[in-house]
PDB file of C-alpha atoms in Angstrom:
ATOM      1  CA  UNK A   1      25.533  16.161 -32.294  1.00 50.00           C
ATOM      2  CA  UNK A   2      21.826  16.983 -31.800  1.00 60.00           C
ATOM      3  CA  UNK A   3      20.164  18.191 -28.649  1.00 78.00           C
ATOM      4  CA  UNK A   4      20.733  15.822 -25.731  1.00 88.00           C
ATOM      5  CA  UNK A   5      17.645  14.646 -23.884  1.00 92.00           C
ATOM      6  CA  UNK A   6      17.617  13.328 -20.325  1.00 94.00           C
ATOM      7  CA  UNK A   7      15.026  10.737 -19.438  1.00 95.00           C
ATOM      8  CA  UNK A   8      13.130  10.994 -16.147  1.00 94.00           C
ATOM      9  CA  UNK A   9      11.612   7.513 -16.441  1.00 94.00           C
ATOM     10  CA  UNK A  10       8.570   5.682 -17.775  1.00 96.00           C
ATOM     11  CA  UNK A  11       5.142   6.741 -16.499  1.00 95.00           C
ATOM     12  CA  UNK A  12       1.766   5.084 -16.970  1.00 94.00           C
ATOM     13  CA  UNK A  13      -1.234   7.229 -17.865  1.00 85.00           C
ATOM     14  CA  UNK A  14      -4.843   6.345 -18.672  1.00 80.00           C
ATOM     15  CA  UNK A  15      -3.786   6.212 -22.333  1.00 84.00           C
ATOM     16  CA  UNK A  16      -0.769   3.950 -21.824  1.00 90.00           C
ATOM     17  CA  UNK A  17       2.971   4.290 -21.272  1.00 95.00           C
ATOM     18  CA  UNK A  18       4.702   7.678 -21.507  1.00 95.00           C
ATOM     19  CA  UNK A  19       8.399   8.517 -21.357  1.00 95.00           C
ATOM     20  CA  UNK A  20       9.037  11.573 -19.181  1.00 95.00           C
ATOM     21  CA  UNK A  21      11.968  13.902 -19.787  1.00 95.00           C
ATOM     22  CA  UNK A  22      13.743  16.396 -17.563  1.00 91.00           C
ATOM     23  CA  UNK A  23      12.136  19.775 -18.132  1.00 87.00           C
ATOM     24  CA  UNK A  24       8.602  18.392 -18.199  1.00 89.00           C
ATOM     25  CA  UNK A  25       8.207  17.095 -21.757  1.00 93.00           C
ATOM     26  CA  UNK A  26       6.639  13.713 -22.403  1.00 93.00           C
ATOM     27  CA  UNK A  27       6.666  11.223 -25.270  1.00 93.00           C
ATOM     28  CA  UNK A  28       3.479   9.154 -25.545  1.00 93.00           C
ATOM     29  CA  UNK A  29       4.179   5.584 -26.636  1.00 95.00           C
ATOM     30  CA  UNK A  30       1.863   3.498 -28.812  1.00 94.00           C
ATOM     31  CA  UNK A  31       2.179   0.017 -30.279  1.00 94.00           C
ATOM     32  CA  UNK A  32       4.011   0.181 -33.598  1.00 94.00           C
ATOM     33  CA  UNK A  33       5.895   3.376 -32.702  1.00 94.00           C
ATOM     34  CA  UNK A  34       9.602   3.293 -33.524  1.00 94.00           C
ATOM     35  CA  UNK A  35      11.730   4.017 -30.478  1.00 95.00           C
ATOM     36  CA  UNK A  36      15.198   5.109 -31.600  1.00 94.00           C
ATOM     37  CA  UNK A  37      17.909   6.971 -29.693  1.00 95.00           C
ATOM     38  CA  UNK A  38      21.624   6.868 -29.065  1.00 95.00           C
ATOM     39  CA  UNK A  39      24.279   7.906 -26.581  1.00 95.00           C
ATOM     40  CA  UNK A  40      26.806  10.435 -27.850  1.00 88.00           C
ATOM     41  CA  UNK A  41      30.483   9.663 -28.352  1.00 88.00           C
ATOM     42  CA  UNK A  42      32.235   9.857 -25.013  1.00 89.00           C
ATOM     43  CA  UNK A  43      28.949   9.933 -23.100  1.00 91.00           C
ATOM     44  CA  UNK A  44      28.974   9.018 -19.401  1.00 94.00           C
ATOM     45  CA  UNK A  45      26.123   8.327 -16.989  1.00 96.00           C
ATOM     46  CA  UNK A  46      25.774  10.808 -14.146  1.00 96.00           C
ATOM     47  CA  UNK A  47      23.834  10.565 -10.896  1.00 96.00           C
ATOM     48  CA  UNK A  48      20.358  12.126 -11.256  1.00 95.00           C
ATOM     49  CA  UNK A  49      20.403  13.435  -7.674  1.00 94.00           C
ATOM     50  CA  UNK A  50      17.790  13.187  -4.899  1.00 91.00           C
ATOM     51  CA  UNK A  51      14.196  14.366  -5.373  1.00 85.00           C
ATOM     52  CA  UNK A  52      14.767  16.812  -8.217  1.00 82.00           C
ATOM     53  CA  UNK A  53      18.036  18.236  -6.907  1.00 90.00           C
ATOM     54  CA  UNK A  54      21.427  17.926  -8.576  1.00 92.00           C
ATOM     55  CA  UNK A  55      23.907  15.439  -7.157  1.00 94.00           C
ATOM     56  CA  UNK A  56      26.218  17.477  -4.893  1.00 92.00           C
ATOM     57  CA  UNK A  57      29.133  15.189  -5.783  1.00 92.00           C
ATOM     58  CA  UNK A  58      28.602  15.165  -9.541  1.00 93.00           C
ATOM     59  CA  UNK A  59      29.026  11.401  -9.245  1.00 96.00           C
ATOM     60  CA  UNK A  60      28.939   8.840 -12.021  1.00 96.00           C
ATOM     61  CA  UNK A  61      26.787   5.727 -11.702  1.00 96.00           C
ATOM     62  CA  UNK A  62      27.242   2.263 -13.236  1.00 96.00           C
ATOM     63  CA  UNK A  63      25.629   1.749 -16.631  1.00 96.00           C
ATOM     64  CA  UNK A  64      23.860  -1.413 -15.424  1.00 95.00           C
ATOM     65  CA  UNK A  65      22.326   0.204 -12.339  1.00 95.00           C
ATOM     66  CA  UNK A  66      18.532   0.604 -12.370  1.00 93.00           C
ATOM     67  CA  UNK A  67      18.712   3.235  -9.635  1.00 90.00           C
ATOM     68  CA  UNK A  68      20.620   6.015 -11.466  1.00 94.00           C
ATOM     69  CA  UNK A  69      21.742   7.506  -8.138  1.00 95.00           C
ATOM     70  CA  UNK A  70      24.988   7.391  -6.201  1.00 95.00           C
ATOM     71  CA  UNK A  71      24.890   5.885  -2.713  1.00 93.00           C
ATOM     72  CA  UNK A  72      24.506   9.218  -0.925  1.00 93.00           C
ATOM     73  CA  UNK A  73      21.735  10.509  -3.208  1.00 94.00           C
ATOM     74  CA  UNK A  74      19.892   7.199  -2.985  1.00 92.00           C
ATOM     75  CA  UNK A  75      19.921   7.513   0.809  1.00 92.00           C
ATOM     76  CA  UNK A  76      18.598  11.083   0.643  1.00 90.00           C
ATOM     77  CA  UNK A  77      15.932  10.093  -1.898  1.00 86.00           C
ATOM     78  CA  UNK A  78      14.535   7.421   0.419  1.00 81.00           C
ATOM     79  CA  UNK A  79      14.660   9.609   3.524  1.00 72.00           C
ATOM     80  CA  UNK A  80      11.015  10.660   3.013  1.00 62.00           C
ATOM     81  CA  UNK A  81       9.417   7.637   1.406  1.00 61.00           C
ATOM     82  CA  UNK A  82       6.288   5.647   2.156  1.00 55.00           C
ATOM     83  CA  UNK A  83       7.812   2.677   0.334  1.00 54.00           C
ATOM     84  CA  UNK A  84      10.853   2.789   2.613  1.00 48.00           C
ATOM     85  CA  UNK A  85       8.545   3.002   5.658  1.00 52.00           C
ATOM     86  CA  UNK A  86      10.043   6.334   6.750  1.00 51.00           C
ATOM     87  CA  UNK A  87       6.723   8.248   6.680  1.00 61.00           C
ATOM     88  CA  UNK A  88       4.037   7.614   9.290  1.00 63.00           C
ATOM     89  CA  UNK A  89       1.962  10.818   9.173  1.00 71.00           C
ATOM     90  CA  UNK A  90       0.652  10.850   5.596  1.00 81.00           C
ATOM     91  CA  UNK A  91      -3.053  11.783   5.973  1.00 88.00           C
ATOM     92  CA  UNK A  92      -4.117  10.362   2.613  1.00 93.00           C
ATOM     93  CA  UNK A  93      -6.184   7.147   2.467  1.00 95.00           C
ATOM     94  CA  UNK A  94      -4.354   4.048   1.250  1.00 96.00           C
ATOM     95  CA  UNK A  95      -5.347   0.799  -0.396  1.00 97.00           C
ATOM     96  CA  UNK A  96      -3.965  -2.658   0.265  1.00 97.00           C
ATOM     97  CA  UNK A  97      -3.697  -4.833  -2.840  1.00 97.00           C
ATOM     98  CA  UNK A  98      -2.796  -8.308  -4.033  1.00 97.00           C
ATOM     99  CA  UNK A  99      -0.727  -8.306  -7.233  1.00 97.00           C
ATOM    100  CA  UNK A 100       0.030 -11.339  -9.426  1.00 97.00           C
ATOM    101  CA  UNK A 101       2.917 -11.553 -11.900  1.00 97.00           C
ATOM    102  CA  UNK A 102       2.805 -15.206 -12.955  1.00 95.00           C
ATOM    103  CA  UNK A 103       2.220 -18.694 -11.510  1.00 94.00           C
ATOM    104  CA  UNK A 104       3.387 -18.766  -7.905  1.00 92.00           C
ATOM    105  CA  UNK A 105       4.333 -15.078  -7.983  1.00 95.00           C
ATOM    106  CA  UNK A 106       1.999 -12.920  -5.899  1.00 96.00           C
ATOM    107  CA  UNK A 107       2.735 -10.078  -3.514  1.00 96.00           C
ATOM    108  CA  UNK A 108       0.885  -7.790  -1.138  1.00 96.00           C
ATOM    109  CA  UNK A 109       1.416  -4.023  -1.131  1.00 95.00           C
ATOM    110  CA  UNK A 110      -0.112  -0.606  -0.488  1.00 95.00           C
ATOM    111  CA  UNK A 111      -0.689   2.489  -2.621  1.00 95.00           C
ATOM    112  CA  UNK A 112      -2.362   5.871  -2.110  1.00 95.00           C
ATOM    113  CA  UNK A 113      -6.019   5.860  -3.209  1.00 96.00           C
ATOM    114  CA  UNK A 114      -5.452   8.980  -5.319  1.00 94.00           C
ATOM    115  CA  UNK A 115      -2.971   7.082  -7.520  1.00 93.00           C
ATOM    116  CA  UNK A 116      -5.586   4.584  -8.680  1.00 93.00           C
ATOM    117  CA  UNK A 117      -3.976   1.574 -10.378  1.00 94.00           C
ATOM    118  CA  UNK A 118      -0.828   3.453 -11.481  1.00 94.00           C
ATOM    119  CA  UNK A 119       1.328   1.656  -8.907  1.00 94.00           C
ATOM    120  CA  UNK A 120       0.243  -1.733 -10.260  1.00 96.00           C
ATOM    121  CA  UNK A 121       0.999  -0.719 -13.846  1.00 97.00           C
ATOM    122  CA  UNK A 122       4.419   0.597 -12.795  1.00 95.00           C
ATOM    123  CA  UNK A 123       5.227  -2.724 -11.129  1.00 95.00           C
ATOM    124  CA  UNK A 124       4.142  -4.752 -14.146  1.00 96.00           C
ATOM    125  CA  UNK A 125       1.324  -6.564 -12.300  1.00 97.00           C
ATOM    126  CA  UNK A 126      -0.390  -8.930 -14.721  1.00 97.00           C
ATOM    127  CA  UNK A 127      -3.476  -9.188 -12.501  1.00 97.00           C
ATOM    128  CA  UNK A 128      -4.489  -7.557  -9.216  1.00 98.00           C
ATOM    129  CA  UNK A 129      -7.354  -6.985  -6.798  1.00 98.00           C
ATOM    130  CA  UNK A 130      -7.868  -4.498  -3.992  1.00 98.00           C
ATOM    131  CA  UNK A 131      -8.125  -5.905  -0.469  1.00 97.00           C
ATOM    132  CA  UNK A 132      -9.045  -2.923   1.679  1.00 96.00           C
ATOM    133  CA  UNK A 133      -8.889   0.850   2.189  1.00 97.00           C
ATOM    134  CA  UNK A 134      -7.976   2.947   5.207  1.00 96.00           C
ATOM    135  CA  UNK A 135      -5.352   5.187   6.871  1.00 95.00           C
ATOM    136  CA  UNK A 136      -1.679   4.648   6.057  1.00 94.00           C
ATOM    137  CA  UNK A 137      -0.639   2.912   9.264  1.00 93.00           C
ATOM    138  CA  UNK A 138      -3.696   0.630   9.205  1.00 95.00           C
ATOM    139  CA  UNK A 139      -2.853  -0.281   5.616  1.00 95.00           C
ATOM    140  CA  UNK A 140       0.759  -0.919   6.608  1.00 94.00           C
ATOM    141  CA  UNK A 141      -0.256  -3.154   9.522  1.00 94.00           C
ATOM    142  CA  UNK A 142      -2.627  -5.083   7.258  1.00 95.00           C
ATOM    143  CA  UNK A 143       0.135  -5.508   4.680  1.00 95.00           C
ATOM    144  CA  UNK A 144       2.382  -7.068   7.328  1.00 95.00           C
ATOM    145  CA  UNK A 145      -0.430  -9.277   8.648  1.00 95.00           C
ATOM    146  CA  UNK A 146      -1.222 -10.642   5.193  1.00 95.00           C
ATOM    147  CA  UNK A 147       2.404 -11.058   4.194  1.00 94.00           C
ATOM    148  CA  UNK A 148       2.987 -13.311   7.187  1.00 94.00           C
ATOM    149  CA  UNK A 149      -0.334 -15.176   7.104  1.00 95.00           C
ATOM    150  CA  UNK A 150      -0.439 -15.795   3.349  1.00 94.00           C
ATOM    151  CA  UNK A 151       3.313 -16.318   3.061  1.00 94.00           C
ATOM    152  CA  UNK A 152       3.621 -13.891   0.184  1.00 93.00           C
ATOM    153  CA  UNK A 153       6.366 -11.243  -0.077  1.00 89.00           C
ATOM    154  CA  UNK A 154       6.054  -7.473  -0.334  1.00 85.00           C
ATOM    155  CA  UNK A 155       8.735  -7.411  -3.043  1.00 88.00           C
ATOM    156  CA  UNK A 156       9.525  -9.604  -6.062  1.00 92.00           C
ATOM    157  CA  UNK A 157      12.748  -9.350  -8.068  1.00 90.00           C
ATOM    158  CA  UNK A 158      12.008  -7.636 -11.350  1.00 89.00           C
ATOM    159  CA  UNK A 159      14.031 -10.147 -13.356  1.00 89.00           C
ATOM    160  CA  UNK A 160      11.629 -12.839 -12.101  1.00 92.00           C
ATOM    161  CA  UNK A 161       8.598 -10.781 -13.155  1.00 92.00           C
ATOM    162  CA  UNK A 162      10.088 -10.331 -16.609  1.00 92.00           C
ATOM    163  CA  UNK A 163      10.840 -14.026 -16.987  1.00 90.00           C
ATOM    164  CA  UNK A 164       7.309 -15.011 -15.906  1.00 91.00           C
ATOM    165  CA  UNK A 165       5.744 -13.085 -18.808  1.00 90.00           C
ATOM    166  CA  UNK A 166       7.012 -15.709 -21.232  1.00 85.00           C
ATOM    167  CA  UNK A 167       4.597 -18.364 -19.927  1.00 86.00           C
ATOM    168  CA  UNK A 168       1.415 -16.697 -18.699  1.00 93.00           C
ATOM    169  CA  UNK A 169      -1.886 -18.621 -18.662  1.00 94.00           C
ATOM    170  CA  UNK A 170      -3.979 -18.003 -21.781  1.00 92.00           C
ATOM    171  CA  UNK A 171      -7.179 -16.633 -20.219  1.00 95.00           C
ATOM    172  CA  UNK A 172      -8.004 -13.872 -17.750  1.00 96.00           C
ATOM    173  CA  UNK A 173      -9.891 -16.388 -15.598  1.00 97.00           C
ATOM    174  CA  UNK A 174      -6.800 -18.580 -15.291  1.00 97.00           C
ATOM    175  CA  UNK A 175      -4.616 -15.578 -14.527  1.00 97.00           C
ATOM    176  CA  UNK A 176      -7.027 -14.453 -11.772  1.00 97.00           C
ATOM    177  CA  UNK A 177      -7.400 -17.867 -10.105  1.00 97.00           C
ATOM    178  CA  UNK A 178      -4.433 -17.632  -7.734  1.00 96.00           C
ATOM    179  CA  UNK A 179      -5.319 -14.069  -6.727  1.00 97.00           C
ATOM    180  CA  UNK A 180      -8.908 -15.166  -6.015  1.00 98.00           C
ATOM    181  CA  UNK A 181      -7.722 -17.927  -3.685  1.00 97.00           C
ATOM    182  CA  UNK A 182      -5.366 -15.582  -1.813  1.00 97.00           C
ATOM    183  CA  UNK A 183      -8.055 -12.899  -1.544  1.00 97.00           C
ATOM    184  CA  UNK A 184     -10.504 -15.384   0.012  1.00 97.00           C
ATOM    185  CA  UNK A 185      -7.910 -16.447   2.568  1.00 97.00           C
ATOM    186  CA  UNK A 186      -7.010 -12.837   3.325  1.00 96.00           C
ATOM    187  CA  UNK A 187     -10.536 -11.573   4.068  1.00 94.00           C
ATOM    188  CA  UNK A 188     -11.187 -14.617   6.275  1.00 94.00           C
ATOM    189  CA  UNK A 189      -8.332 -13.695   8.613  1.00 94.00           C
ATOM    190  CA  UNK A 190      -8.920 -12.069  11.979  1.00 91.00           C
ATOM    191  CA  UNK A 191      -6.744  -9.256  13.231  1.00 90.00           C
ATOM    192  CA  UNK A 192      -7.467  -6.646  10.535  1.00 94.00           C
ATOM    193  CA  UNK A 193      -7.372  -3.063  11.904  1.00 94.00           C
ATOM    194  CA  UNK A 194     -10.903  -1.759  12.476  1.00 93.00           C
ATOM    195  CA  UNK A 195     -10.151   1.417  10.500  1.00 95.00           C
ATOM    196  CA  UNK A 196      -9.422  -0.514   7.319  1.00 95.00           C
ATOM    197  CA  UNK A 197     -12.496  -1.486   5.302  1.00 94.00           C
ATOM    198  CA  UNK A 198     -12.319  -4.737   3.340  1.00 95.00           C
ATOM    199  CA  UNK A 199     -13.093  -4.794  -0.380  1.00 96.00           C
ATOM    200  CA  UNK A 200     -14.637  -7.598  -2.477  1.00 97.00           C
ATOM    201  CA  UNK A 201     -12.625  -9.551  -5.025  1.00 97.00           C
ATOM    202  CA  UNK A 202     -12.688  -7.693  -8.345  1.00 97.00           C
ATOM    203  CA  UNK A 203      -9.780  -8.848 -10.521  1.00 97.00           C
ATOM    204  CA  UNK A 204      -8.193  -6.412 -12.960  1.00 97.00           C
ATOM    205  CA  UNK A 205      -6.212  -7.971 -15.820  1.00 97.00           C
ATOM    206  CA  UNK A 206      -3.428  -5.981 -17.534  1.00 97.00           C
ATOM    207  CA  UNK A 207      -2.416  -8.359 -20.336  1.00 96.00           C
ATOM    208  CA  UNK A 208      -4.306  -6.316 -22.919  1.00 95.00           C
ATOM    209  CA  UNK A 209      -3.131  -3.004 -21.454  1.00 95.00           C
ATOM    210  CA  UNK A 210       0.473  -4.206 -21.648  1.00 96.00           C
ATOM    211  CA  UNK A 211       0.083  -5.469 -25.224  1.00 94.00           C
ATOM    212  CA  UNK A 212       1.130  -8.975 -24.233  1.00 93.00           C
ATOM    213  CA  UNK A 213      -1.484 -10.647 -26.448  1.00 88.00           C
ATOM    214  CA  UNK A 214       0.594 -10.601 -29.642  1.00 75.00           C
ATOM    215  CA  UNK A 215       2.478 -13.824 -28.925  1.00 74.00           C
ATOM    216  CA  UNK A 216       5.913 -12.269 -29.547  1.00 80.00           C
ATOM    217  CA  UNK A 217       8.238 -13.770 -26.945  1.00 84.00           C
ATOM    218  CA  UNK A 218      11.288 -11.717 -26.014  1.00 90.00           C
ATOM    219  CA  UNK A 219      14.657 -13.198 -26.972  1.00 90.00           C
ATOM    220  CA  UNK A 220      16.888 -10.921 -24.896  1.00 93.00           C
ATOM    221  CA  UNK A 221      17.217  -7.743 -22.852  1.00 96.00           C
ATOM    222  CA  UNK A 222      19.406  -4.660 -23.085  1.00 97.00           C
ATOM    223  CA  UNK A 223      22.174  -5.110 -20.529  1.00 97.00           C
ATOM    224  CA  UNK A 224      23.340  -1.478 -20.480  1.00 97.00           C
ATOM    225  CA  UNK A 225      23.731   1.653 -22.549  1.00 97.00           C
ATOM    226  CA  UNK A 226      27.208   2.570 -23.787  1.00 96.00           C
ATOM    227  CA  UNK A 227      28.854   5.591 -25.351  1.00 95.00           C
ATOM    228  CA  UNK A 228      28.032   5.735 -29.089  1.00 93.00           C
ATOM    229  CA  UNK A 229      25.507   2.900 -28.655  1.00 95.00           C
ATOM    230  CA  UNK A 230      22.102   2.942 -30.363  1.00 95.00           C
ATOM    231  CA  UNK A 231      18.736   1.460 -29.363  1.00 96.00           C
ATOM    232  CA  UNK A 232      16.201   1.129 -32.155  1.00 95.00           C
ATOM    233  CA  UNK A 233      13.059  -0.958 -32.458  1.00 95.00           C
ATOM    234  CA  UNK A 234       9.295  -1.013 -32.936  1.00 95.00           C
ATOM    235  CA  UNK A 235       7.289  -0.963 -29.714  1.00 96.00           C
ATOM    236  CA  UNK A 236       5.157  -4.120 -29.493  1.00 95.00           C
ATOM    237  CA  UNK A 237       4.447  -4.267 -25.733  1.00 96.00           C
ATOM    238  CA  UNK A 238       5.258  -2.585 -22.430  1.00 96.00           C
ATOM    239  CA  UNK A 239       4.932  -3.712 -18.821  1.00 96.00           C
ATOM    240  CA  UNK A 240       6.120  -1.922 -15.714  1.00 96.00           C
ATOM    241  CA  UNK A 241       9.316  -0.085 -16.693  1.00 96.00           C
ATOM    242  CA  UNK A 242       9.963  -2.413 -19.651  1.00 97.00           C
ATOM    243  CA  UNK A 243       9.558  -1.637 -23.341  1.00 97.00           C
ATOM    244  CA  UNK A 244       9.391  -4.673 -25.662  1.00 96.00           C
ATOM    245  CA  UNK A 245      11.025  -3.627 -28.931  1.00 96.00           C
ATOM    246  CA  UNK A 246      10.938  -5.573 -32.194  1.00 95.00           C
ATOM    247  CA  UNK A 247      14.468  -5.354 -33.600  1.00 94.00           C
ATOM    248  CA  UNK A 248      16.467  -7.147 -36.272  1.00 91.00           C
ATOM    249  CA  UNK A 249      17.401  -9.644 -33.521  1.00 90.00           C
ATOM    250  CA  UNK A 250      13.767 -10.297 -32.532  1.00 93.00           C
ATOM    251  CA  UNK A 251      11.938  -8.801 -29.546  1.00 94.00           C
ATOM    252  CA  UNK A 252      14.362  -7.263 -27.052  1.00 96.00           C
ATOM    253  CA  UNK A 253      13.322  -5.841 -23.678  1.00 96.00           C
ATOM    254  CA  UNK A 254      14.568  -2.389 -22.685  1.00 97.00           C
ATOM    255  CA  UNK A 255      14.300  -1.614 -18.970  1.00 97.00           C
ATOM    256  CA  UNK A 256      13.774   2.152 -19.038  1.00 97.00           C
ATOM    257  CA  UNK A 257      15.343   2.445 -15.577  1.00 97.00           C
ATOM    258  CA  UNK A 258      18.658   2.157 -17.432  1.00 97.00           C
ATOM    259  CA  UNK A 259      18.021   5.481 -19.241  1.00 97.00           C
ATOM    260  CA  UNK A 260      18.139   8.217 -16.543  1.00 96.00           C
ATOM    261  CA  UNK A 261      21.542   9.831 -16.156  1.00 96.00           C
ATOM    262  CA  UNK A 262      22.487   9.565 -19.837  1.00 96.00           C
ATOM    263  CA  UNK A 263      22.377  12.326 -22.424  1.00 95.00           C
ATOM    264  CA  UNK A 264      20.345  10.780 -25.266  1.00 95.00           C
ATOM    265  CA  UNK A 265      20.288  11.973 -28.869  1.00 94.00           C
ATOM    266  CA  UNK A 266      18.072  11.140 -31.874  1.00 91.00           C
ATOM    267  CA  UNK A 267      19.130   8.114 -33.924  1.00 89.00           C
ATOM    268  CA  UNK A 268      18.104   7.503 -37.524  1.00 78.00           C
ATOM    269  CA  UNK A 269      19.326   3.942 -37.929  1.00 74.00           C
ATOM    270  CA  UNK A 270      17.418   0.727 -37.307  1.00 79.00           C
ATOM    271  CA  UNK A 271      20.183  -1.276 -35.651  1.00 87.00           C
ATOM    272  CA  UNK A 272      20.649  -2.213 -32.009  1.00 93.00           C
ATOM    273  CA  UNK A 273      24.291  -1.593 -31.072  1.00 95.00           C
ATOM    274  CA  UNK A 274      24.204  -1.825 -27.259  1.00 96.00           C
ATOM    275  CA  UNK A 275      25.010  -5.002 -25.277  1.00 96.00           C
ATOM    276  CA  UNK A 276      22.119  -7.499 -25.201  1.00 96.00           C
ATOM    277  CA  UNK A 277      22.001 -10.543 -22.948  1.00 94.00           C
ATOM    278  CA  UNK A 278      19.750 -13.577 -22.854  1.00 92.00           C
ATOM    279  CA  UNK A 279      16.661 -13.228 -20.677  1.00 86.00           C
ATOM    280  CA  UNK A 280      17.176 -14.673 -17.236  1.00 76.00           C
ATOM    281  CA  UNK A 281      15.098 -17.785 -16.641  1.00 70.00           C
ATOM    282  CA  UNK A 282      12.698 -17.689 -13.747  1.00 58.00           C
ATOM    283  CA  UNK A 283      14.107 -19.353 -10.653  1.00 54.00           C
ATOM    284  CA  UNK A 284      13.106 -23.020 -10.716  1.00 48.00           C
ATOM    285  CA  UNK A 285      12.001 -22.917 -14.369  1.00 44.00           C
ATOM    286  CA  UNK A 286      13.498 -24.262 -17.553  1.00 39.00           C
ATOM    287  CA  UNK A 287      15.303 -22.837 -19.419  1.00 37.00           C
ATOM    288  CA  UNK A 288      11.054  16.993 -32.937  1.00 55.00           C
ATOM    289  CA  UNK A 289       8.712  17.449 -30.319  1.00 57.00           C
ATOM    290  CA  UNK A 290      10.548  14.742 -28.678  1.00 61.00           C
ATOM    291  CA  UNK A 291      13.508  12.500 -28.998  1.00 59.00           C
ATOM    292  CA  UNK A 292      11.594  10.183 -31.340  1.00 55.00           C
TER     293      UNK A 292
END
């Protein structure tokens, strides 16, 4: 068996998606690149631990989990998290944004100014616009105000985002239309904190960045990794944590959140030998420098 690699997740850089590995190495991903790896015989998935520390229990985690942490480590990981609303004293400036994932699927959220649009790329936002900038708690209060007034959530199930990509409007103008309407309603509201400055509507479209212009619809998604299983395919698109791989079965989506916790080894074959399931339909719709 070759050297085992342990994935630390998918990151988005200015040049596109990058797979990060424990130990600091990175694998840049480009359209047309063959992604091929396997799980060794007898491999099991272990908890990745909280915030860079080993799991004190040495626990195993379910193969289908996108969290890769046991219950205790997940609790510790979120104990100091802006996303979990457990931090109130972060001095960095924050931005409030509107993100759009498909027709009828918009959300409001916040991200640190220093992160730029990385948060939107990580979430798989098809289109977004900034709403305002200010201190953390002002941004958080504005997020709550807009969520209630616009009747949009602050979270959207990732399976719904994935399903929506199959039927996106053809043009950037069409994809920005719903965000434009919500933005206009948002800036017209009273009750914004004085310390949060409003920003004009400037839509940013990620369809080209994600490689979703090729017209290759996904036919399924990897359900889980298994011992002795192999994933192999040509990268044709990526959005959020998802890699769209062209395989002998057609385009199959690999959620890279399924990778952490496994020991992965190089694979030379071109077959996909892990469980694949049909893509979930959107609710209400019809139906070696590196590992590779």
